[in-house]
Amino acid sequence: MTEHVIISDLHIDVKDFDFSIYNIEENLTRNIIVAGDTLTDTFNGLSIIYNMLVKLSGYFKNVFYVFGNHDFNGTKILNQQQQLIYKCNKFHSNIHILTFQKSPIIIDGVAYWGDTFWPYMNPDYCEGKEKYIGDY
């Protein structure tokens, strides 16, 4: 059975995180799940998230990423998810973005589910309220 490392709430835009700590041989057979809030308050931080995932993809067998609510500042949730999925699918076969639309992702007999669930609020309720929700 594959071992997993789970990390979350890194907020790497306000505090550096040295991902090279994961550069150990044992991790090449493990999967890592990055469970959101990679950022704190960075507008359009997709490149920061992508670069982090690329680093981790060199250290682990598979990388699974779920957006946290803080990871969306400055963009629409579905747009950001789709952009990251496209970029990762094009260049990295071992990076998997977990979203409602793509779940489950099944690898080695294990089903991975995940999503932020924020983009599924009733649009009638949300209309005009985006300005009050910082990471809507």
Coordinates of C-alpha atoms in Angstrom, one line a residue:
M1 CA 0.0 0.0 0.0
T2 CA 1.2 3.5 -0.8
E3 CA 2.1 5.8 2.0
H4 CA 0.8 9.4 2.1
V5 CA 2.1 12.6 3.4
I6 CA -0.5 15.3 4.1
I7 CA 0.3 19.0 4.4
S8 CA -2.0 22.1 4.5
D9 CA -2.1 25.7 5.5
L10 CA 1.4 26.5 4.3
H11 CA 0.7 30.2 3.5
I12 CA 3.9 30.3 1.5
D13 CA 3.3 33.9 0.3
V14 CA 3.9 35.2 3.9
K15 CA 6.5 32.7 5.1
D16 CA 9.1 30.8 3.1
F17 CA 8.8 27.1 3.2
D18 CA 11.8 25.0 2.3
F19 CA 10.3 22.1 0.2
S20 CA 13.7 20.5 -0.1
I21 CA 13.1 18.9 3.3
Y22 CA 11.0 16.4 1.3
N23 CA 13.9 15.5 -0.9
I24 CA 14.5 12.1 0.6
E25 CA 14.6 8.8 -1.2
E26 CA 11.7 7.2 0.7
N27 CA 9.3 9.9 -0.6
L28 CA 9.7 8.7 -4.2
T29 CA 7.4 5.9 -3.4
R30 CA 4.9 8.1 -1.4
N31 CA 2.1 10.3 -2.4
I32 CA 1.6 13.8 -1.0
I33 CA -1.7 15.5 -0.5
V34 CA -1.6 19.3 -0.3
A35 CA -4.8 20.2 1.3
G36 CA -5.3 23.9 0.6
D37 CA -4.5 27.3 1.9
T38 CA -1.1 27.3 0.2
L39 CA -1.5 31.1 0.1
T40 CA -2.9 33.7 2.4
D41 CA -3.8 36.9 0.5
T42 CA -2.0 36.8 -2.8
F43 CA -4.0 38.0 -5.9
N44 CA -3.5 35.7 -8.9
G45 CA -1.2 33.4 -7.1
L46 CA -1.6 30.5 -9.5
S47 CA 2.1 30.6 -10.5
I48 CA 3.2 30.3 -6.9
I49 CA 1.0 27.2 -6.4
Y50 CA 2.1 25.7 -9.7
N51 CA 5.8 26.2 -8.9
M52 CA 5.3 24.5 -5.5
L53 CA 3.5 21.6 -7.1
V54 CA 6.3 21.1 -9.6
K55 CA 8.9 21.1 -6.8
L56 CA 6.9 18.5 -4.9
S57 CA 6.4 16.4 -8.0
G58 CA 10.2 15.8 -8.1
Y59 CA 10.1 14.4 -4.6
F60 CA 7.0 12.3 -4.6
K61 CA 5.4 9.5 -6.7
N62 CA 2.2 11.6 -7.0
V63 CA 1.1 15.0 -5.8
F64 CA -2.6 15.7 -5.1
Y65 CA -3.7 19.3 -4.6
V66 CA -7.0 20.7 -3.3
F67 CA -7.5 24.5 -3.4
G68 CA -8.2 26.2 -0.1
N69 CA -10.4 29.3 0.2
H70 CA -7.4 31.5 0.5
D71 CA -5.9 30.3 -2.8
F72 CA -8.5 32.1 -4.9
N73 CA -7.9 35.7 -4.1
G74 CA -8.3 37.9 -7.2
T75 CA -9.8 35.3 -9.5
K76 CA -12.9 33.2 -10.0
I77 CA -12.7 29.8 -8.5
L78 CA -13.6 27.7 -11.5
N79 CA -11.3 29.6 -13.8
Q80 CA -8.3 29.1 -11.5
Q81 CA -9.0 25.4 -11.0
Q82 CA -9.3 24.9 -14.8
Q83 CA -6.1 26.8 -15.5
L84 CA -4.1 24.8 -13.0
I85 CA -5.6 21.5 -14.2
Y86 CA -4.7 22.4 -17.9
K87 CA -1.1 23.4 -17.0
C88 CA -0.4 20.3 -14.8
N89 CA -2.0 17.8 -17.2
K90 CA 0.0 19.2 -20.1
F91 CA 3.4 19.0 -18.4
H92 CA 3.2 16.8 -15.3
S93 CA 1.6 13.4 -15.2
N94 CA 2.1 12.9 -11.5
I95 CA 0.3 16.2 -10.4
H96 CA -3.4 15.8 -9.8
I97 CA -5.8 18.7 -9.0
L98 CA -8.8 17.5 -7.0
T99 CA -12.0 19.2 -7.9
F100 CA -15.7 18.2 -7.9
Q101 CA -15.6 17.9 -11.7
K102 CA -12.6 15.6 -11.7
S103 CA -13.1 13.5 -8.6
P104 CA -12.6 10.8 -8.0
I105 CA -9.1 10.3 -9.3
I106 CA -8.2 6.6 -9.0
I107 CA -4.5 5.6 -8.7
D108 CA -3.2 2.3 -7.6
G109 CA -6.7 1.3 -6.5
V110 CA -7.1 4.3 -4.2
A111 CA -9.9 6.8 -5.0
Y112 CA -9.0 10.5 -4.2
W113 CA -11.8 12.9 -3.7
G114 CA -11.6 16.6 -2.9
D115 CA -12.7 20.1 -3.5
T116 CA -13.1 23.5 -1.9
F117 CA -16.8 23.4 -2.5
W118 CA -17.1 27.2 -2.6
P119 CA -18.0 27.4 -6.3
Y120 CA -21.2 25.5 -5.9
M121 CA -23.2 28.2 -4.0
N122 CA -26.5 29.2 -5.6
P123 CA -25.6 31.9 -8.2
D124 CA -28.8 33.8 -7.4
Y125 CA -27.7 34.2 -3.8
C126 CA -24.1 35.2 -4.7
E127 CA -24.9 37.8 -7.4
G128 CA -23.6 41.1 -6.3
K129 CA -22.1 39.8 -3.1
E130 CA -18.6 38.9 -4.5
K131 CA -17.2 42.1 -3.3
Y132 CA -17.9 41.1 0.3
I133 CA -16.2 37.8 0.1
G134 CA -12.4 38.2 -0.3
D135 CA -11.8 34.8 -1.9
Y136 CA -15.0 34.3 -3.8

